[in-house]
PDB file of C-alpha atoms in Angstrom:
ATOM      1  CA  MET A   5       4.015  71.150 -97.175  1.00 46.00           C
ATOM      2  CA  ALA A   6       5.941  68.046 -96.458  1.00 50.00           C
ATOM      3  CA  LYS A   7       4.930  68.263 -92.887  1.00 51.00           C
ATOM      4  CA  LYS A   8       1.267  68.614 -93.681  1.00 52.00           C
ATOM      5  CA  ARG A   9       1.190  65.753 -96.088  1.00 53.00           C
ATOM      6  CA  GLY A  10       3.111  63.477 -93.811  1.00 51.00           C
ATOM      7  CA  GLY A  11       0.674  64.105 -90.947  1.00 59.00           C
ATOM      8  CA  PHE A  12      -1.820  61.539 -92.124  1.00 69.00           C
ATOM      9  CA  GLU A  13       0.593  58.979 -93.396  1.00 64.00           C
ATOM     10  CA  LYS A  14       2.819  58.819 -90.376  1.00 66.00           C
ATOM     11  CA  LYS A  15       2.665  55.432 -88.748  1.00 68.00           C
ATOM     12  CA  SER A  16       3.464  54.639 -85.190  1.00 71.00           C
ATOM     13  CA  LYS A  17       6.891  53.140 -85.001  1.00 76.00           C
ATOM     14  CA  ALA A  18       6.151  51.272 -81.787  1.00 77.00           C
ATOM     15  CA  ALA A  19       5.487  47.631 -82.489  1.00 74.00           C
ATOM     16  CA  SER A  20       1.996  46.547 -81.600  1.00 81.00           C
ATOM     17  CA  GLU A  21       3.139  43.070 -80.717  1.00 81.00           C
ATOM     18  CA  ILE A  22       4.594  41.874 -77.491  1.00 78.00           C
ATOM     19  CA  PRO A  23       8.089  40.641 -78.194  1.00 77.00           C
ATOM     20  CA  THR A  24       8.072  36.920 -77.579  1.00 74.00           C
ATOM     21  CA  ALA A  25      11.601  36.128 -78.608  1.00 76.00           C
ATOM     22  CA  SER A  26      12.876  36.196 -75.036  1.00 82.00           C
ATOM     23  CA  MET A  27       9.876  34.369 -73.585  1.00 79.00           C
ATOM     24  CA  ALA A  28      11.733  31.064 -73.671  1.00 78.00           C
ATOM     25  CA  ASP A  29      14.600  32.562 -71.748  1.00 85.00           C
ATOM     26  CA  ILE A  30      12.253  33.911 -69.111  1.00 86.00           C
ATOM     27  CA  ALA A  31      10.545  30.556 -68.766  1.00 82.00           C
ATOM     28  CA  PHE A  32      13.826  28.686 -68.508  1.00 84.00           C
ATOM     29  CA  LEU A  33      15.082  31.179 -65.965  1.00 90.00           C
ATOM     30  CA  LEU A  34      11.983  30.544 -63.866  1.00 86.00           C
ATOM     31  CA  LEU A  35      12.411  26.805 -64.293  1.00 83.00           C
ATOM     32  CA  ILE A  36      16.032  26.928 -63.204  1.00 88.00           C
ATOM     33  CA  PHE A  37      15.183  29.255 -60.322  1.00 89.00           C
ATOM     34  CA  PHE A  38      12.586  26.845 -58.932  1.00 82.00           C
ATOM     35  CA  MET A  39      14.835  23.846 -59.452  1.00 81.00           C
ATOM     36  CA  VAL A  40      17.690  25.486 -57.609  1.00 83.00           C
ATOM     37  CA  SER A  41      15.695  27.038 -54.816  1.00 79.00           C
ATOM     38  CA  THR A  42      13.787  23.877 -53.925  1.00 74.00           C
ATOM     39  CA  THR A  43      15.543  22.391 -50.981  1.00 70.00           C
ATOM     40  CA  PHE A  44      14.700  18.916 -49.914  1.00 68.00           C
ATOM     41  CA  ARG A  45      15.036  17.664 -46.421  1.00 65.00           C
ATOM     42  CA  ARG A  46      18.483  16.218 -46.127  1.00 70.00           C
ATOM     43  CA  GLU A  47      17.434  13.197 -44.236  1.00 75.00           C
ATOM     44  CA  GLN A  48      17.342   9.605 -45.253  1.00 76.00           C
ATOM     45  CA  PRO A  49      13.814   8.326 -45.034  1.00 75.00           C
ATOM     46  CA  ARG A  50      13.616   5.381 -42.714  1.00 82.00           C
ATOM     47  CA  HIS A  51      11.249   2.723 -43.794  1.00 85.00           C
ATOM     48  CA  LEU A  52       8.855   2.402 -40.950  1.00 88.00           C
ATOM     49  CA  SER A  53       5.193   1.644 -41.066  1.00 90.00           C
ATOM     50  CA  PHE A  54       3.376   4.238 -39.054  1.00 91.00           C
ATOM     51  CA  PRO A  55       0.245   3.585 -37.052  1.00 91.00           C
ATOM     52  CA  ARG A  56      -3.007   4.632 -38.614  1.00 90.00           C
ATOM     53  CA  ALA A  57      -5.553   6.938 -37.041  1.00 90.00           C
ATOM     54  CA  GLN A  58      -8.837   8.414 -38.161  1.00 90.00           C
ATOM     55  CA  ALA A  59      -8.261  11.647 -36.280  1.00 89.00           C
ATOM     56  CA  THR A  60      -5.042  12.355 -38.202  1.00 89.00           C
ATOM     57  CA  GLN A  61      -4.691  16.086 -38.725  1.00 89.00           C
ATOM     58  CA  LYS A  62      -2.565  18.113 -41.024  1.00 91.00           C
ATOM     59  CA  ILE A  63       0.017  20.021 -39.046  1.00 89.00           C
ATOM     60  CA  ASP A  64       0.425  23.642 -40.060  1.00 87.00           C
ATOM     61  CA  GLU A  65       3.868  24.609 -38.994  1.00 85.00           C
ATOM     62  CA  ARG A  66       6.892  25.933 -40.795  1.00 84.00           C
ATOM     63  CA  ARG A  67       9.029  23.063 -41.933  1.00 81.00           C
ATOM     64  CA  ARG A  68      12.126  24.328 -40.244  1.00 82.00           C
ATOM     65  CA  ASN A  69      10.417  24.269 -36.877  1.00 87.00           C
ATOM     66  CA  ILE A  70       9.619  20.604 -37.192  1.00 89.00           C
ATOM     67  CA  LEU A  71      12.034  18.026 -35.884  1.00 90.00           C
ATOM     68  CA  HIS A  72      11.669  14.412 -36.828  1.00 90.00           C
ATOM     69  CA  VAL A  73      12.424  11.850 -34.181  1.00 92.00           C
ATOM     70  CA  TRP A  74      12.445   8.350 -35.581  1.00 92.00           C
ATOM     71  CA  ILE A  75      11.941   5.353 -33.371  1.00 93.00           C
ATOM     72  CA  GLU A  76      12.803   1.970 -34.820  1.00 92.00           C
ATOM     73  CA  PRO A  77      10.997  -1.191 -33.698  1.00 90.00           C
ATOM     74  CA  SER A  78      14.173  -2.190 -31.871  1.00 91.00           C
ATOM     75  CA  GLY A  79      13.984   1.009 -29.801  1.00 88.00           C
ATOM     76  CA  ASP A  80      16.803   2.832 -31.592  1.00 91.00           C
ATOM     77  CA  VAL A  81      16.212   6.572 -31.872  1.00 93.00           C
ATOM     78  CA  TYR A  82      17.400   8.542 -34.873  1.00 92.00           C
ATOM     79  CA  ILE A  83      17.523  12.320 -35.141  1.00 90.00           C
ATOM     80  CA  ASN A  84      18.918  13.894 -38.318  1.00 86.00           C
ATOM     81  CA  ASP A  85      20.272  10.547 -39.499  1.00 86.00           C
ATOM     82  CA  ALA A  86      22.278   9.995 -36.367  1.00 88.00           C
ATOM     83  CA  ARG A  87      21.547   7.308 -33.860  1.00 91.00           C
ATOM     84  CA  ILE A  88      21.050   8.877 -30.486  1.00 90.00           C
ATOM     85  CA  PRO A  89      21.241   6.831 -27.303  1.00 91.00           C
ATOM     86  CA  MET A  90      17.967   7.122 -25.430  1.00 90.00           C
ATOM     87  CA  GLU A  91      19.383   8.996 -22.440  1.00 89.00           C
ATOM     88  CA  GLN A  92      20.953  11.662 -24.684  1.00 90.00           C
ATOM     89  CA  VAL A  93      17.844  12.535 -26.657  1.00 90.00           C
ATOM     90  CA  GLY A  94      17.070  15.432 -24.322  1.00 90.00           C
ATOM     91  CA  GLU A  95      20.569  16.867 -24.648  1.00 91.00           C
ATOM     92  CA  VAL A  96      20.374  16.673 -28.430  1.00 91.00           C
ATOM     93  CA  VAL A  97      16.939  18.259 -28.650  1.00 91.00           C
ATOM     94  CA  LEU A  98      17.580  21.082 -26.178  1.00 91.00           C
ATOM     95  CA  PRO A  99      19.921  23.164 -28.431  1.00 90.00           C
ATOM     96  CA  LEU A 100      17.574  22.613 -31.374  1.00 89.00           C
ATOM     97  CA  TYR A 101      14.691  23.781 -29.230  1.00 90.00           C
ATOM     98  CA  ARG A 102      16.565  26.956 -28.268  1.00 89.00           C
ATOM     99  CA  GLU A 103      17.574  27.554 -31.886  1.00 87.00           C
ATOM    100  CA  SER A 104      13.988  27.372 -33.041  1.00 86.00           C
ATOM    101  CA  ASP A 105      13.010  30.196 -30.683  1.00 86.00           C
ATOM    102  CA  ARG A 106      10.975  27.792 -28.575  1.00 83.00           C
ATOM    103  CA  ARG A 107       8.666  26.988 -31.414  1.00 87.00           C
ATOM    104  CA  LEU A 108      10.017  23.508 -32.003  1.00 89.00           C
ATOM    105  CA  LEU A 109       7.386  20.960 -32.880  1.00 91.00           C
ATOM    106  CA  VAL A 110       8.533  17.387 -32.605  1.00 92.00           C
ATOM    107  CA  SER A 111       7.237  14.781 -34.991  1.00 91.00           C
ATOM    108  CA  LEU A 112       7.440  11.440 -33.253  1.00 92.00           C
ATOM    109  CA  ARG A 113       7.779   8.895 -35.984  1.00 92.00           C
ATOM    110  CA  GLY A 114       7.556   5.568 -34.307  1.00 92.00           C
ATOM    111  CA  ASP A 115       6.990   2.294 -36.027  1.00 92.00           C
ATOM    112  CA  ARG A 116       3.614   0.832 -35.209  1.00 89.00           C
ATOM    113  CA  ASP A 117       5.203  -2.114 -33.435  1.00 90.00           C
ATOM    114  CA  VAL A 118       7.582  -0.211 -31.166  1.00 92.00           C
ATOM    115  CA  PRO A 119       7.044  -1.344 -27.590  1.00 92.00           C
ATOM    116  CA  TYR A 120       5.451   1.542 -25.748  1.00 91.00           C
ATOM    117  CA  ARG A 121       8.267   1.780 -23.186  1.00 91.00           C
ATOM    118  CA  PHE A 122      10.505   3.365 -25.842  1.00 93.00           C
ATOM    119  CA  ILE A 123       7.901   5.938 -26.829  1.00 92.00           C
ATOM    120  CA  ASN A 124       7.459   6.801 -23.179  1.00 92.00           C
ATOM    121  CA  SER A 125      11.226   7.185 -22.699  1.00 92.00           C
ATOM    122  CA  VAL A 126      11.397   9.520 -25.692  1.00 92.00           C
ATOM    123  CA  THR A 127       8.532  11.698 -24.477  1.00 92.00           C
ATOM    124  CA  GLU A 128      10.166  11.884 -21.037  1.00 90.00           C
ATOM    125  CA  GLU A 129      13.414  12.997 -22.688  1.00 91.00           C
ATOM    126  CA  LEU A 130      11.554  15.603 -24.739  1.00 91.00           C
ATOM    127  CA  ARG A 131       9.920  16.921 -21.598  1.00 90.00           C
ATOM    128  CA  SER A 132      13.325  17.304 -20.003  1.00 89.00           C
ATOM    129  CA  ALA A 133      14.327  19.411 -23.030  1.00 88.00           C
ATOM    130  CA  ASN A 134      11.127  21.450 -22.705  1.00 87.00           C
ATOM    131  CA  ALA A 135      10.038  20.416 -26.165  1.00 87.00           C
ATOM    132  CA  VAL A 136       6.493  19.738 -25.105  1.00 87.00           C
ATOM    133  CA  ARG A 137       4.785  20.332 -28.414  1.00 90.00           C
ATOM    134  CA  VAL A 138       4.777  16.996 -30.108  1.00 92.00           C
ATOM    135  CA  PHE A 139       2.658  15.052 -32.492  1.00 93.00           C
ATOM    136  CA  PHE A 140       2.570  11.365 -33.163  1.00 93.00           C
ATOM    137  CA  HIS A 141       3.027  10.849 -36.857  1.00 92.00           C
ATOM    138  CA  THR A 142       0.187   8.703 -38.146  1.00 92.00           C
ATOM    139  CA  ASP A 143      -1.248   7.811 -41.489  1.00 90.00           C
ATOM    140  CA  LEU A 144      -4.804   8.778 -42.181  1.00 88.00           C
ATOM    141  CA  GLU A 145      -7.146   5.874 -41.832  1.00 82.00           C
ATOM    142  CA  SER A 146     -10.440   6.187 -43.593  1.00 77.00           C
ATOM    143  CA  ARG A 147     -13.492   4.487 -42.284  1.00 69.00           C
ATOM    144  CA  LEU A 148     -13.626   2.289 -45.354  1.00 63.00           C
ATOM    145  CA  THR A 149     -10.120   0.932 -45.129  1.00 59.00           C
ATOM    146  CA  ARG A 150     -10.205   0.497 -41.426  1.00 58.00           C
ATOM    147  CA  GLU A 151      -8.643  -2.759 -40.443  1.00 54.00           C
ATOM    148  CA  ARG A 152     -10.477  -5.006 -38.073  1.00 52.00           C
ATOM    149  CA  ARG A 153      -9.098  -4.536 -34.681  1.00 50.00           C
TER     150      ARG A 153
ATOM    151  CA  MET B  28      23.685  24.915-114.262  1.00 51.00           C
ATOM    152  CA  ALA B  29      20.252  24.425-113.011  1.00 54.00           C
ATOM    153  CA  LEU B  30      21.514  21.774-110.685  1.00 57.00           C
ATOM    154  CA  LEU B  31      24.165  24.021-109.191  1.00 61.00           C
ATOM    155  CA  ASN B  32      21.817  26.903-108.595  1.00 63.00           C
ATOM    156  CA  ARG B  33      19.251  24.880-106.781  1.00 66.00           C
ATOM    157  CA  LYS B  34      19.200  25.657-103.132  1.00 66.00           C
ATOM    158  CA  SER B  35      17.952  23.417-100.434  1.00 69.00           C
ATOM    159  CA  LYS B  36      14.482  24.408 -99.351  1.00 76.00           C
ATOM    160  CA  VAL B  37      14.893  22.834 -95.952  1.00 77.00           C
ATOM    161  CA  SER B  38      15.570  25.499 -93.378  1.00 76.00           C
ATOM    162  CA  ASP B  39      18.856  24.995 -91.594  1.00 81.00           C
ATOM    163  CA  GLU B  40      17.633  26.660 -88.431  1.00 81.00           C
ATOM    164  CA  ILE B  41      16.061  24.972 -85.469  1.00 78.00           C
ATOM    165  CA  PRO B  42      12.602  26.474 -85.027  1.00 77.00           C
ATOM    166  CA  THR B  43      12.622  28.351 -81.753  1.00 74.00           C
ATOM    167  CA  ALA B  44       9.125  29.743 -81.889  1.00 76.00           C
ATOM    168  CA  SER B  45       7.687  26.971 -79.741  1.00 82.00           C
ATOM    169  CA  MET B  46      10.575  26.937 -77.305  1.00 79.00           C
ATOM    170  CA  ALA B  47       8.672  29.131 -74.883  1.00 78.00           C
ATOM    171  CA  ASP B  48       5.746  26.754 -74.901  1.00 85.00           C
ATOM    172  CA  ILE B  49       8.007  23.807 -74.239  1.00 86.00           C
ATOM    173  CA  ALA B  50       9.679  25.622 -71.388  1.00 81.00           C
ATOM    174  CA  PHE B  51       6.380  26.639 -69.830  1.00 83.00           C
ATOM    175  CA  LEU B  52       5.055  23.128 -70.184  1.00 90.00           C
ATOM    176  CA  LEU B  53       8.087  21.813 -68.338  1.00 86.00           C
ATOM    177  CA  LEU B  54       7.682  24.499 -65.695  1.00 84.00           C
ATOM    178  CA  ILE B  55       4.026  23.678 -65.140  1.00 89.00           C
ATOM    179  CA  PHE B  56       4.761  19.971 -65.142  1.00 90.00           C
ATOM    180  CA  PHE B  57       7.310  20.323 -62.368  1.00 83.00           C
ATOM    181  CA  LEU B  58       5.135  22.737 -60.402  1.00 83.00           C
ATOM    182  CA  THR B  59       2.222  20.329 -60.383  1.00 86.00           C
ATOM    183  CA  THR B  60       4.100  17.087 -59.855  1.00 83.00           C
ATOM    184  CA  THR B  61       6.213  18.240 -56.945  1.00 77.00           C
ATOM    185  CA  VAL B  62       4.558  16.921 -53.856  1.00 75.00           C
ATOM    186  CA  PHE B  63       5.922  17.904 -50.534  1.00 73.00           C
ATOM    187  CA  GLU B  64       5.797  15.400 -47.798  1.00 75.00           C
ATOM    188  CA  GLU B  65       3.111  16.675 -45.517  1.00 80.00           C
ATOM    189  CA  GLU B  66       3.295  16.642 -41.788  1.00 86.00           C
ATOM    190  CA  LYS B  67       0.371  14.899 -40.237  1.00 90.00           C
ATOM    191  CA  GLY B  68      -0.438  13.179 -37.027  1.00 91.00           C
ATOM    192  CA  LEU B  69      -2.086  13.400 -33.663  1.00 92.00           C
ATOM    193  CA  PRO B  70      -0.928  16.527 -31.842  1.00 91.00           C
ATOM    194  CA  ILE B  71      -0.555  16.546 -28.094  1.00 91.00           C
ATOM    195  CA  VAL B  72       1.143  18.838 -25.634  1.00 89.00           C
ATOM    196  CA  LEU B  73       3.241  17.111 -23.013  1.00 88.00           C
ATOM    197  CA  PRO B  74       3.287  18.406 -19.454  1.00 86.00           C
ATOM    198  CA  GLU B  75       6.322  20.560 -18.787  1.00 82.00           C
ATOM    199  CA  ALA B  76       9.186  19.120 -16.830  1.00 76.00           C
ATOM    200  CA  SER B  77       8.852  21.837 -14.212  1.00 73.00           C
ATOM    201  CA  ALA B  78       5.141  21.284 -13.782  1.00 68.00           C
ATOM    202  CA  ILE B  79       4.281  20.410 -10.249  1.00 70.00           C
ATOM    203  CA  GLU B  80       2.397  17.214  -9.925  1.00 72.00           C
ATOM    204  CA  GLN B  81      -1.063  18.024  -8.927  1.00 73.00           C
ATOM    205  CA  ALA B  82      -3.240  15.759  -6.988  1.00 75.00           C
ATOM    206  CA  VAL B  83      -6.353  15.187  -9.012  1.00 77.00           C
ATOM    207  CA  SER B  84      -9.495  13.974  -7.439  1.00 79.00           C
ATOM    208  CA  GLN B  85     -10.085  10.385  -8.428  1.00 79.00           C
ATOM    209  CA  LYS B  86     -13.537  11.184  -9.642  1.00 80.00           C
ATOM    210  CA  ASN B  87     -12.089  13.395 -12.361  1.00 85.00           C
ATOM    211  CA  ILE B  88     -10.028  10.606 -13.856  1.00 87.00           C
ATOM    212  CA  ILE B  89     -10.951   7.837 -16.196  1.00 89.00           C
ATOM    213  CA  HIS B  90      -8.182   5.308 -16.798  1.00 89.00           C
ATOM    214  CA  PHE B  91      -7.742   3.525 -20.071  1.00 90.00           C
ATOM    215  CA  LEU B  92      -5.483   0.569 -19.471  1.00 91.00           C
ATOM    216  CA  VAL B  93      -3.952  -0.732 -22.677  1.00 91.00           C
ATOM    217  CA  GLN B  94      -2.740  -4.266 -22.283  1.00 91.00           C
ATOM    218  CA  GLN B  95       0.016  -5.975 -24.142  1.00 89.00           C
ATOM    219  CA  ASP B  96      -2.333  -7.710 -26.562  1.00 90.00           C
ATOM    220  CA  GLY B  97      -4.163  -4.458 -27.244  1.00 87.00           C
ATOM    221  CA  ALA B  98      -7.173  -5.097 -25.053  1.00 90.00           C
ATOM    222  CA  VAL B  99      -8.469  -1.965 -23.338  1.00 91.00           C
ATOM    223  CA  VAL B 100      -9.827  -1.878 -19.828  1.00 90.00           C
ATOM    224  CA  ILE B 101     -11.559   1.160 -18.407  1.00 90.00           C
ATOM    225  CA  ARG B 102     -11.154   1.848 -14.748  1.00 87.00           C
ATOM    226  CA  ARG B 103     -13.140   4.692 -13.322  1.00 83.00           C
ATOM    227  CA  GLY B 104     -11.455   6.564 -10.545  1.00 70.00           C
ATOM    228  CA  GLU B 105     -13.708   5.983  -7.620  1.00 69.00           C
ATOM    229  CA  SER B 106     -15.219   2.601  -8.085  1.00 71.00           C
ATOM    230  CA  GLN B 107     -12.095   0.763  -9.277  1.00 71.00           C
ATOM    231  CA  ALA B 108     -14.537  -1.330 -11.259  1.00 77.00           C
ATOM    232  CA  GLU B 109     -13.024  -2.586 -14.475  1.00 83.00           C
ATOM    233  CA  GLN B 110     -14.744  -2.803 -17.788  1.00 86.00           C
ATOM    234  CA  VAL B 111     -13.319  -4.294 -20.966  1.00 88.00           C
ATOM    235  CA  VAL B 112     -14.173  -2.228 -24.033  1.00 88.00           C
ATOM    236  CA  ALA B 113     -13.625  -2.402 -27.765  1.00 89.00           C
ATOM    237  CA  TYR B 114     -11.839   0.500 -29.506  1.00 87.00           C
ATOM    238  CA  SER B 115     -15.005   1.496 -31.319  1.00 88.00           C
ATOM    239  CA  GLU B 116     -16.824   2.040 -28.019  1.00 88.00           C
ATOM    240  CA  ILE B 117     -14.241   4.412 -26.558  1.00 89.00           C
ATOM    241  CA  GLU B 118     -15.335   7.480 -28.508  1.00 89.00           C
ATOM    242  CA  GLY B 119     -18.940   7.164 -27.307  1.00 90.00           C
ATOM    243  CA  ILE B 120     -17.910   6.510 -23.726  1.00 89.00           C
ATOM    244  CA  MET B 121     -15.569   9.482 -23.707  1.00 90.00           C
ATOM    245  CA  ARG B 122     -18.183  11.827 -25.174  1.00 91.00           C
ATOM    246  CA  GLN B 123     -20.531  10.710 -22.453  1.00 90.00           C
ATOM    247  CA  GLU B 124     -17.915  11.298 -19.771  1.00 87.00           C
ATOM    248  CA  ILE B 125     -17.085  14.767 -21.072  1.00 89.00           C
ATOM    249  CA  ALA B 126     -20.757  15.669 -21.167  1.00 90.00           C
ATOM    250  CA  ASN B 127     -21.102  14.565 -17.551  1.00 88.00           C
ATOM    251  CA  ASN B 128     -17.922  16.155 -16.317  1.00 87.00           C
ATOM    252  CA  PRO B 129     -16.096  18.623 -18.586  1.00 86.00           C
ATOM    253  CA  SER B 130     -12.966  18.536 -16.443  1.00 86.00           C
ATOM    254  CA  ILE B 131     -12.491  14.809 -16.728  1.00 88.00           C
ATOM    255  CA  ILE B 132      -8.981  13.612 -17.471  1.00 88.00           C
ATOM    256  CA  ALA B 133      -8.404  10.629 -19.705  1.00 89.00           C
ATOM    257  CA  ALA B 134      -5.355   8.789 -18.433  1.00 90.00           C
ATOM    258  CA  VAL B 135      -4.037   6.361 -20.994  1.00 91.00           C
ATOM    259  CA  LYS B 136      -1.835   3.811 -19.281  1.00 91.00           C
ATOM    260  CA  THR B 137      -0.023   1.544 -21.652  1.00 92.00           C
ATOM    261  CA  ASP B 138       1.775  -1.665 -20.872  1.00 92.00           C
ATOM    262  CA  PRO B 139       5.536  -1.177 -21.506  1.00 91.00           C
ATOM    263  CA  ASP B 140       5.611  -4.122 -23.887  1.00 91.00           C
ATOM    264  CA  SER B 141       2.465  -3.227 -25.759  1.00 92.00           C
ATOM    265  CA  PRO B 142       3.010  -2.171 -29.384  1.00 92.00           C
ATOM    266  CA  TYR B 143       2.743   1.560 -29.892  1.00 90.00           C
ATOM    267  CA  ARG B 144      -0.167   1.227 -32.334  1.00 90.00           C
ATOM    268  CA  HIS B 145      -2.542   0.147 -29.573  1.00 91.00           C
ATOM    269  CA  MET B 146      -1.903   3.365 -27.690  1.00 92.00           C
ATOM    270  CA  ILE B 147      -2.431   5.319 -30.916  1.00 92.00           C
ATOM    271  CA  ASN B 148      -5.755   3.541 -31.437  1.00 92.00           C
ATOM    272  CA  VAL B 149      -6.929   4.704 -28.028  1.00 92.00           C
ATOM    273  CA  LEU B 150      -5.552   8.218 -28.514  1.00 92.00           C
ATOM    274  CA  ASP B 151      -7.268   8.343 -31.894  1.00 92.00           C
ATOM    275  CA  GLU B 152     -10.621   7.513 -30.317  1.00 92.00           C
ATOM    276  CA  LEU B 153     -10.082  10.088 -27.562  1.00 92.00           C
ATOM    277  CA  GLN B 154      -9.226  12.804 -30.057  1.00 92.00           C
ATOM    278  CA  LYS B 155     -12.247  11.903 -32.117  1.00 91.00           C
ATOM    279  CA  ALA B 156     -14.298  12.443 -28.968  1.00 90.00           C
ATOM    280  CA  ASN B 157     -12.653  15.895 -28.676  1.00 90.00           C
ATOM    281  CA  ALA B 158     -11.043  15.036 -25.375  1.00 88.00           C
ATOM    282  CA  GLU B 159      -8.772  17.892 -24.365  1.00 87.00           C
ATOM    283  CA  ARG B 160      -7.301  16.590 -21.177  1.00 88.00           C
ATOM    284  CA  ILE B 161      -5.297  13.517 -21.949  1.00 90.00           C
ATOM    285  CA  SER B 162      -2.487  12.061 -19.916  1.00 89.00           C
ATOM    286  CA  LEU B 163      -0.152   9.443 -21.343  1.00 90.00           C
ATOM    287  CA  GLN B 164       1.520   7.153 -18.881  1.00 88.00           C
ATOM    288  CA  LEU B 165       3.408   3.946 -18.632  1.00 88.00           C
ATOM    289  CA  TRP B 166       1.424   1.286 -16.877  1.00 86.00           C
ATOM    290  CA  GLU B 167       3.698   0.073 -14.152  1.00 81.00           C
ATOM    291  CA  ARG B 168       2.311  -2.762 -12.196  1.00 75.00           C
TER     292      ARG B 168
END
C-alpha cells in the first residue's frame, strides 16, 4: 500500500540546478593558471627605432625558435642581454642554432641609423654559423603615414 | 526587553554569489588585454657559408647602389649605364625586369656608412615587387 501510494509522490532527489558554489574557485584557478603559465621573454627591451617598410610581414614561427639580435646605432651587438663582440657573434649563435634543431630564425633588430657595415658584418657572422634564415625587423608603414623620402 | 531582543537585520556575511562573475570578468579582462609582441619584418634567406660562388652572367644582374645619403643608382649588368631613381620607382622597375627575365638577380650594394634604413627602403620595394632573388652586399669601392 505504502509503496503504491508513494509511487506518484516520489520526487527526484537529484538537484535540477547546476551547483554554482564552486564556480568562483574554478574561475580563480583558471586565472591563476594563466597568470603563472604565461612566460614573458626574459630580455630587456632595447629602445631602438626600427626602420619602416610597407612589405612588413608577420612571421609565423614558434617563439622559442626566434633569436633576437640587437644592433645599436654605435654598432654594438646584443644577444640575450649580453654585449657580444662582432667577431664572436657566429660562435655565440652556432650552439643556439644547433639547439633549435636547425630551425633557428634570427630577428635582426637594427636601429634605423646603424651604418650598413655593421649589419653586413652581422649577416656574415650569421652565415658562418649557418643561421641563414633571418628577417630584418621592421615596423609596418602604411601608405598614408609614409614619410617623404 | 524589546531593545535587547532586536537583532541586526544586516547580514554579517560577505555575499559570494557574484564572486564567480567577478573572477570571470577578471579572467576575460586579462585574456583580452594581454598582447604578445609580434614578430614582423622582411624575411630573407642568406646564402650558406659553404655555397660556392657562382659566376652569374652580367645580363642577369641588376645592381641597386645605395649611397651614403640614401640616393639609389641602378646599374644594369651589361651596359654599365647608371640611372638615378627614386624609391617609389624601384617597384615598377623591378616588376618590369622580372617580367623580362624571371631569373634576374637584384644585387643591393650599400655604402658601408649609409644608414641601414636606406637599404631597408630598397629591400622593401624589391619585396613589394615580389623579387625572389635578392643579394645583399657591401659596396666596396
